[in-house]
mmCIF file of C-alpha atoms in Angstrom:
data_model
loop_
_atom_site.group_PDB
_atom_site.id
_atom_site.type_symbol
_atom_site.label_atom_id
_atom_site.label_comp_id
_atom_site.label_asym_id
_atom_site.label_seq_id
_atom_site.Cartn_x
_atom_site.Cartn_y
_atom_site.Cartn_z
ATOM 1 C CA UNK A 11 115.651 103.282 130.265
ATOM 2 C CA UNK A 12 119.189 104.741 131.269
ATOM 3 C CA UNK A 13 119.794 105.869 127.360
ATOM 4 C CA UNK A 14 118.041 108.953 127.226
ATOM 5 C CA UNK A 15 115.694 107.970 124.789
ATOM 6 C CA UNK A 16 112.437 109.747 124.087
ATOM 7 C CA UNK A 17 109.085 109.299 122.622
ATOM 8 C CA UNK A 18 106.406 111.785 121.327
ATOM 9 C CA UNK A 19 103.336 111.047 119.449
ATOM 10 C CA UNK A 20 102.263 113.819 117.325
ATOM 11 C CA UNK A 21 98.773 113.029 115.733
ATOM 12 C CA UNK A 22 99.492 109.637 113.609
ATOM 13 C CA UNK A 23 103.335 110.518 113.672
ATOM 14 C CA UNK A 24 105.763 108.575 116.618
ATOM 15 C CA UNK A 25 109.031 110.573 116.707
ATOM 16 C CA UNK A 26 111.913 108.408 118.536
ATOM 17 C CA UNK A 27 114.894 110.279 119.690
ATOM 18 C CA UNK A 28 117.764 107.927 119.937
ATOM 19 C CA UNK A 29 120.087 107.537 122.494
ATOM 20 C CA UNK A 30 123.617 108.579 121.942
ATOM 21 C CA UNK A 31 124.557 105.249 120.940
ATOM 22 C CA UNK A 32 122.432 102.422 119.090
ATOM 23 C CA UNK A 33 123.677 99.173 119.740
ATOM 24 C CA UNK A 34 121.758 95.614 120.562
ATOM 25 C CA UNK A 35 121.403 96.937 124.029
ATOM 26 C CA UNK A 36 119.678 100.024 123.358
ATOM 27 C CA UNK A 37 117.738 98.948 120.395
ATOM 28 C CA UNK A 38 115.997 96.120 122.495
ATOM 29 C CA UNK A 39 114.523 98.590 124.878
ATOM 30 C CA UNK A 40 113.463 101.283 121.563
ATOM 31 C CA UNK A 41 111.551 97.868 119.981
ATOM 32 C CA UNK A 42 109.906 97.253 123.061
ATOM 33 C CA UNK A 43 108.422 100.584 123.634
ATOM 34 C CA UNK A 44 108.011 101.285 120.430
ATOM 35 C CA UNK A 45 106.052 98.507 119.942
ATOM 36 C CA UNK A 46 104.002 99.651 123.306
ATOM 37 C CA UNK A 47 103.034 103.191 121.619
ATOM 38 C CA UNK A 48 101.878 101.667 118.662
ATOM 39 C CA UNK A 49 99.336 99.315 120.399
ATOM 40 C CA UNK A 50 98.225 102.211 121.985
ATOM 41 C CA UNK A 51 98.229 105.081 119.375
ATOM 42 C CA UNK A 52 96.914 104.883 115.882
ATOM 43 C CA UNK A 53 100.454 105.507 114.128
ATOM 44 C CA UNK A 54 100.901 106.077 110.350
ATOM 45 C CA UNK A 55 104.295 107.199 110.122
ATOM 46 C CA UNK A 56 107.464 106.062 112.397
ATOM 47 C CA UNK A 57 110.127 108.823 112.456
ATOM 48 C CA UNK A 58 113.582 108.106 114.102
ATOM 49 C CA UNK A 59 115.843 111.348 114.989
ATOM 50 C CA UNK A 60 119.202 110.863 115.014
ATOM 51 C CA UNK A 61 120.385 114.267 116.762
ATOM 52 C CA UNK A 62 122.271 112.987 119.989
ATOM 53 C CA UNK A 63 123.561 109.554 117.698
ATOM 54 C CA UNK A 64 127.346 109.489 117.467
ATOM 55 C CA UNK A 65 127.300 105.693 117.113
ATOM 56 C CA UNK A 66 125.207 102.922 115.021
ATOM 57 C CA UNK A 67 126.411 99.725 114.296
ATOM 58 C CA UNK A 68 124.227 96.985 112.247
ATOM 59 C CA UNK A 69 122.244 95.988 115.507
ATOM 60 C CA UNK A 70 121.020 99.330 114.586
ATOM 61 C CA UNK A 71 119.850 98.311 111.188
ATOM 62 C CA UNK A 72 118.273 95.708 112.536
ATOM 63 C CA UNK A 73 116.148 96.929 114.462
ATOM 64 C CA UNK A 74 115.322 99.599 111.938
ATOM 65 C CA UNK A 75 114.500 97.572 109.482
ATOM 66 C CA UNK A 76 112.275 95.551 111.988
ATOM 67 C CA UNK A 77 109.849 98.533 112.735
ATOM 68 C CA UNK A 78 110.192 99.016 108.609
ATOM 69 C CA UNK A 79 108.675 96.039 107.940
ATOM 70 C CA UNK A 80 106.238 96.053 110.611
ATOM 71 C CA UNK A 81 105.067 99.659 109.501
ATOM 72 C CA UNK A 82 104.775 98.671 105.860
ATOM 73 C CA UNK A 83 102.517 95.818 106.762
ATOM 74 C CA UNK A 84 100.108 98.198 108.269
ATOM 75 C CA UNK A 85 100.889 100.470 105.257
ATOM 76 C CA UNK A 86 102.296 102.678 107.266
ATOM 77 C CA UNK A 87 105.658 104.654 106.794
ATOM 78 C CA UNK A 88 109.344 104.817 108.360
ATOM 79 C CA UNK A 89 111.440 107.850 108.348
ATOM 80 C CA UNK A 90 115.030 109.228 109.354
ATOM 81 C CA UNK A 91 115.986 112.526 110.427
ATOM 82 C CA UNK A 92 119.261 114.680 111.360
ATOM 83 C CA UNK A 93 121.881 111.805 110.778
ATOM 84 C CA UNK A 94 125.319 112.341 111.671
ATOM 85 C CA UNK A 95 127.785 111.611 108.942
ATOM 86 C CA UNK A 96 128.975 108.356 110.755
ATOM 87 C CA UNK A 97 125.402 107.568 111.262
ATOM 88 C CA UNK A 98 124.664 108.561 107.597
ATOM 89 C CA UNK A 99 127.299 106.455 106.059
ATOM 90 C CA UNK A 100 126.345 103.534 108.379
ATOM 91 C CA UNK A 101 122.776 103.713 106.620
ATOM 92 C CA UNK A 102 124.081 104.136 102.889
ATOM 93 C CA UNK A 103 126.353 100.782 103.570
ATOM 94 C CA UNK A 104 123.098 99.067 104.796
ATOM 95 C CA UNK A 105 121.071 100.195 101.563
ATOM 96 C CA UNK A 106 118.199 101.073 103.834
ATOM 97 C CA UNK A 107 117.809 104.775 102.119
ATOM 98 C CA UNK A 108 116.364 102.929 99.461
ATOM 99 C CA UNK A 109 113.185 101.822 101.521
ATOM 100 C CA UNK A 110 113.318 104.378 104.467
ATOM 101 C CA UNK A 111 113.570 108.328 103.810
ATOM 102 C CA UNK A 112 114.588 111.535 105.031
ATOM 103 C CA UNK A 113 111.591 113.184 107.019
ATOM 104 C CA UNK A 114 112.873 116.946 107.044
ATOM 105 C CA UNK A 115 113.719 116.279 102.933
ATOM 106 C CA UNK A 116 110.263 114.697 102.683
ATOM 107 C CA UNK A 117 108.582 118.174 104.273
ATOM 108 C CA UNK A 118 110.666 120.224 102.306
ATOM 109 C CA UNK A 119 109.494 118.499 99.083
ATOM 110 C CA UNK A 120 105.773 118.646 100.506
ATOM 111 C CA UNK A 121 104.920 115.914 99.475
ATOM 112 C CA UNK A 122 101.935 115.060 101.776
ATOM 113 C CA UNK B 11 156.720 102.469 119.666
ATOM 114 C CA UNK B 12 158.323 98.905 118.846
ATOM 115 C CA UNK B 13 157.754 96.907 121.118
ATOM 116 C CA UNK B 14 154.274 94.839 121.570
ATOM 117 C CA UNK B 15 151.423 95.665 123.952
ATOM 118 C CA UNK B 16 148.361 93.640 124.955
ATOM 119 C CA UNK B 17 145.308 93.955 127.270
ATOM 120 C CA UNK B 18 142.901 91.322 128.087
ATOM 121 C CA UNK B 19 139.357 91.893 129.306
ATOM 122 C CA UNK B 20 137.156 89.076 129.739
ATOM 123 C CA UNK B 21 133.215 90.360 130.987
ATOM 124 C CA UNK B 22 129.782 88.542 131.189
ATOM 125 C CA UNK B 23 128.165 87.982 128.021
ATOM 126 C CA UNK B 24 125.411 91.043 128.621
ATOM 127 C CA UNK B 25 124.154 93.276 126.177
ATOM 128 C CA UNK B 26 125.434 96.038 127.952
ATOM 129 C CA UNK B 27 129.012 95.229 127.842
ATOM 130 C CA UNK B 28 128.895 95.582 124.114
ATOM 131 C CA UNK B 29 129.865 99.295 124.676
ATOM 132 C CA UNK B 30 132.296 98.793 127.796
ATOM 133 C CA UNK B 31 133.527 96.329 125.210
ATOM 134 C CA UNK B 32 134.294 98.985 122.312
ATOM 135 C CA UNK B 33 135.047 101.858 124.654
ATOM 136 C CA UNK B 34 137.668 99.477 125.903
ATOM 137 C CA UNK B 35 139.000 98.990 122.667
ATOM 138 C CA UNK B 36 138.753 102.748 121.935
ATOM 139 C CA UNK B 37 140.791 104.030 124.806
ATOM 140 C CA UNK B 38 143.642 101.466 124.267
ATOM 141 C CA UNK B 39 143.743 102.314 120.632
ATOM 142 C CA UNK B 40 144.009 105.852 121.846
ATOM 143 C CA UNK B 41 147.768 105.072 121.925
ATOM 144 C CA UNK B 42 148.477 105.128 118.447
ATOM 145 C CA UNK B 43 146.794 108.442 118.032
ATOM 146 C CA UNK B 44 144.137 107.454 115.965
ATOM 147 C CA UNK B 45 141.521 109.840 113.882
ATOM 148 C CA UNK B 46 138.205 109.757 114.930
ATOM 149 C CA UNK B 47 137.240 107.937 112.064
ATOM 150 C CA UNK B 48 139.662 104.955 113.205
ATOM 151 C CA UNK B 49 138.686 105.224 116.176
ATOM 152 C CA UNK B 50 134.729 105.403 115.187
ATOM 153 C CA UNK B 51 135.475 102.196 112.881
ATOM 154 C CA UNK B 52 137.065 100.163 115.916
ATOM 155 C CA UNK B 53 134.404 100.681 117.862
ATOM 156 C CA UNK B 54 131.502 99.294 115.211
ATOM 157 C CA UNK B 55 133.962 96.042 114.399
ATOM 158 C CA UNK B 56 134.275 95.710 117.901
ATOM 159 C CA UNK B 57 130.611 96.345 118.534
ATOM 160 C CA UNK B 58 130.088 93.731 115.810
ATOM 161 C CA UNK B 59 132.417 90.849 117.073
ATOM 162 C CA UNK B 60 130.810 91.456 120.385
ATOM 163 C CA UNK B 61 127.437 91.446 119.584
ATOM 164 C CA UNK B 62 127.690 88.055 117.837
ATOM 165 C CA UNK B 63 129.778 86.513 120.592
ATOM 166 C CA UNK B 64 126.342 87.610 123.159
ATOM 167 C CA UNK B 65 123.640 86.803 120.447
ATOM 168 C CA UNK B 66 125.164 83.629 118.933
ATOM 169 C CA UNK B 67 128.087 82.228 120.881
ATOM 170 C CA UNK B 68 125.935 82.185 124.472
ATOM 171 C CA UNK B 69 122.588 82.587 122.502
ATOM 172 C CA UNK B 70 121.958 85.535 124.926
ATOM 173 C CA UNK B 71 122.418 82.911 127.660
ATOM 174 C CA UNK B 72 125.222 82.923 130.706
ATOM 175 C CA UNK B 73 128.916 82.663 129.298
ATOM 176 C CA UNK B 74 132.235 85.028 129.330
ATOM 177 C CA UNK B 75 133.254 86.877 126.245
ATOM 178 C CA UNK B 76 137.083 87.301 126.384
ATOM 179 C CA UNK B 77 138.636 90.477 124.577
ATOM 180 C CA UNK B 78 142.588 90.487 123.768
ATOM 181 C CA UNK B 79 144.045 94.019 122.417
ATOM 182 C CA UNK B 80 147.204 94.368 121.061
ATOM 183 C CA UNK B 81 149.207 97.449 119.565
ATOM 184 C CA UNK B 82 152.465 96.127 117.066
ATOM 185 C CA UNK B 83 154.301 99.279 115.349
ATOM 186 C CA UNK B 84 151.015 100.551 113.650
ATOM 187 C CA UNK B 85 148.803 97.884 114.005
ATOM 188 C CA UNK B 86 146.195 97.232 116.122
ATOM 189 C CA UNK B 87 144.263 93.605 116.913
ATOM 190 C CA UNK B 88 141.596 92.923 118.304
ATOM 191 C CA UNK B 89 140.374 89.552 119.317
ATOM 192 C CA UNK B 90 136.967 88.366 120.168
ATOM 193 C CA UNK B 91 136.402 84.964 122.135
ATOM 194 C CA UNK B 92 133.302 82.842 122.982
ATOM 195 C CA UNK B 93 133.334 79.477 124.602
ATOM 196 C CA UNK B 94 129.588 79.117 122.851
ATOM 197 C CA UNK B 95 128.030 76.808 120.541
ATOM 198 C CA UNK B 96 130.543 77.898 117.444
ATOM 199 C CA UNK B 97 129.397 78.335 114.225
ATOM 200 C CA UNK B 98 129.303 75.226 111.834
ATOM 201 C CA UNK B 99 129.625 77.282 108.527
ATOM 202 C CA UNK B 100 131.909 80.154 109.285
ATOM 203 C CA UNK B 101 132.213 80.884 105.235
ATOM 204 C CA UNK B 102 128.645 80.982 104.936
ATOM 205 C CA UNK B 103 127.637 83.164 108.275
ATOM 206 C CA UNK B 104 130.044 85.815 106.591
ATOM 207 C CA UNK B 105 128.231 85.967 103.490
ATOM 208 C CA UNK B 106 126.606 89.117 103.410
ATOM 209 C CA UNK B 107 123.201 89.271 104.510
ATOM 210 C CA UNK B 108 123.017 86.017 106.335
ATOM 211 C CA UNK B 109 121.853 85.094 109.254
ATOM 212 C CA UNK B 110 121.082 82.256 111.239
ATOM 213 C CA UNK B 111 118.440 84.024 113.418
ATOM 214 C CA UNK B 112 115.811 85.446 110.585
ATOM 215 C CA UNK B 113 113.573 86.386 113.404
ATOM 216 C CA UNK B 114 115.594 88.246 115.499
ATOM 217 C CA UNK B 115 115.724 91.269 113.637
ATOM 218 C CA UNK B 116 119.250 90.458 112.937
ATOM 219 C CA UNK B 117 120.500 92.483 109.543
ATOM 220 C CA UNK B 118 122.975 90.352 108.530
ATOM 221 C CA UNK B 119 125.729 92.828 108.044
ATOM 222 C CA UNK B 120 127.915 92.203 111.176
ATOM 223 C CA UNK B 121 130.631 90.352 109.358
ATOM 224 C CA UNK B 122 130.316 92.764 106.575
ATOM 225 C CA UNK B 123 130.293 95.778 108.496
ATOM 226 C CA UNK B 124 133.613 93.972 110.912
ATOM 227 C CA UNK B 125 135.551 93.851 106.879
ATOM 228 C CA UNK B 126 134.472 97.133 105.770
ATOM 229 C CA UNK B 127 135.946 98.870 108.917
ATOM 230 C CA UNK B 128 138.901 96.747 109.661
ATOM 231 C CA UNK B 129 141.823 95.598 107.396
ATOM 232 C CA UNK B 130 141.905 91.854 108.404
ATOM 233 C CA UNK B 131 139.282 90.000 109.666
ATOM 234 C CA UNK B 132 139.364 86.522 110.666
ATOM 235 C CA UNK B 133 137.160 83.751 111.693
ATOM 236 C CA UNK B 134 138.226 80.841 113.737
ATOM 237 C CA UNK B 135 135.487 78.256 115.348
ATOM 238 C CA UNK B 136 134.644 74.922 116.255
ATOM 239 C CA UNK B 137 130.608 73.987 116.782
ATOM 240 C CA UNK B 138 130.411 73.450 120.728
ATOM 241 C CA UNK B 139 134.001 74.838 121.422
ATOM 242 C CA UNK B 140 133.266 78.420 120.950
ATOM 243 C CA UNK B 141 134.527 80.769 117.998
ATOM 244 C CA UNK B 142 137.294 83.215 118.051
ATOM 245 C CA UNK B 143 137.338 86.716 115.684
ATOM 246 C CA UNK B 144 140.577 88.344 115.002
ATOM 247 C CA UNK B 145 140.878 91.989 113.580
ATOM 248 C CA UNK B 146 143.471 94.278 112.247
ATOM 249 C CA UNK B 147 143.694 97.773 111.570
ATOM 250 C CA UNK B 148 146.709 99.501 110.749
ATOM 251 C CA UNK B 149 146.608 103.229 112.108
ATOM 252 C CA UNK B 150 147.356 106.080 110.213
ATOM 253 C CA UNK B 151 147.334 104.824 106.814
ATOM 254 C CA UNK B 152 144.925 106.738 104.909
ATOM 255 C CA UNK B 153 144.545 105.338 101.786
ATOM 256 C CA UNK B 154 144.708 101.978 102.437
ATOM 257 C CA UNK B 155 140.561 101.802 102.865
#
């Protein structure tokens, strides 16, 4: 929509790029297409980068951990990248590291 | 600054007034000289309050969400009205992790998040009068978080 939010599919992989803010407004729209894509595309692994985000609030988490537990039901996998430190410290208060990881960590560490 | 300031906004209870909403709060705050990490926590209690007033006060239905600012010495308060449904169990919907709409991706963290970032928070409602939140952070008092 207006947010300047984008969408690639890569193989099995959906990377998001979220808008510059992630809020109830904007996360309705990222659901709905995100939700799209995956009807359409065979996707494993769910990958949301954080590079334009300056602000999250727990509208945020919610959605996140929506597309969480709709990925895990299909066994499939969620994944953050490049968080902010306002966007990072958003996530640690929600506890969601412990069930959602760090994509460019997870590459590093190779573990495929 | 001594004396007392206040702005009042009232919008349409629209998703996308959530961030008019907090940028709203943001710039007015902007008087105290805030750090951007005040400022950044404003906006998410804000946010917060906001969000709740859309989702649960009007159940994302017609209504007016009314916003009072005010600047005291250091403080700044922000209040958050609905004329929605109210909430019959305020003690309870602050509890962390609850919510009253389990399907609607909802984290449950709004009232927690609004306390984390803010010094005061408080909850005033009435089941089919509406609910009022009232927050206060003091500005430029490191230390106190």
């Amino acid at each position: 929509m207006e947010n300047g939010t984008d969408y690639r599919v890569r193989g099995r992989v959906l990377f998001v790029r979220m808008p510059e803010e992630v809020d109830h407004h904007s996360s309705l729209e990222m659901k709905r297409q995100i939700l799209r894509l995956r009807e359409q595309n065979p996707i494993s692994e769910l990958v949301f980068d954080f590079s334009d985000t300056g602000f999250m609030d727990s509208a945020g988490i919610g959605m996140l951990l929506g597309r969480y537990r709709e990925m895990a039901a299909a066994g499939g996998r969620v994944y953050v990248r490049r968080v902010s430190p306002r966007v990072s410290r958003i996530l640690e208060m929600s506890g969601i590291y412990r069930i959602i990881g760090d994509w460019d960590k997870r590459n590093q560490e190779g573990d495929r | 600054m001594k004396e007392k300031e206040t702005v009042r906004v009232d919008f349409e209870s629209r998703s996308h007034n959530e961030q008019f909403a907090r940028v709203v709060a943001a710039v007015f705050a902007a008087r105290l000289d805030p750090t951007v990490e005040e400022v950044e926590d404003i906006k998410t209690a804000v946010s917060e309050a906001v969000t709740n007033a859309v989702i649960h006060g009007y159940e994302n239905g017609e209504g007016i969400v009314h916003m009072a600012l005010t600047i005291e010495g250091r403080a700044f308060t922000v209040e958050i009205r609905d004329d929605g449904v109210g909430i019959p169990d305020v003690k309870k919907a602050m509890e962390p992790l609850y919510t009253s709409k389990p399907g609607r991706e909802r984290s449950g963290m709004g009232f927690s998040f609004m306390e984390a970032f803010m010094d005061q928070v408080s909850v005033e409602s009435e089941p089919g009068k509406g609910t009022t939140v009232r927050m206060t952070r003091q500005i430029g008092s490191e230390g106190l978080l």
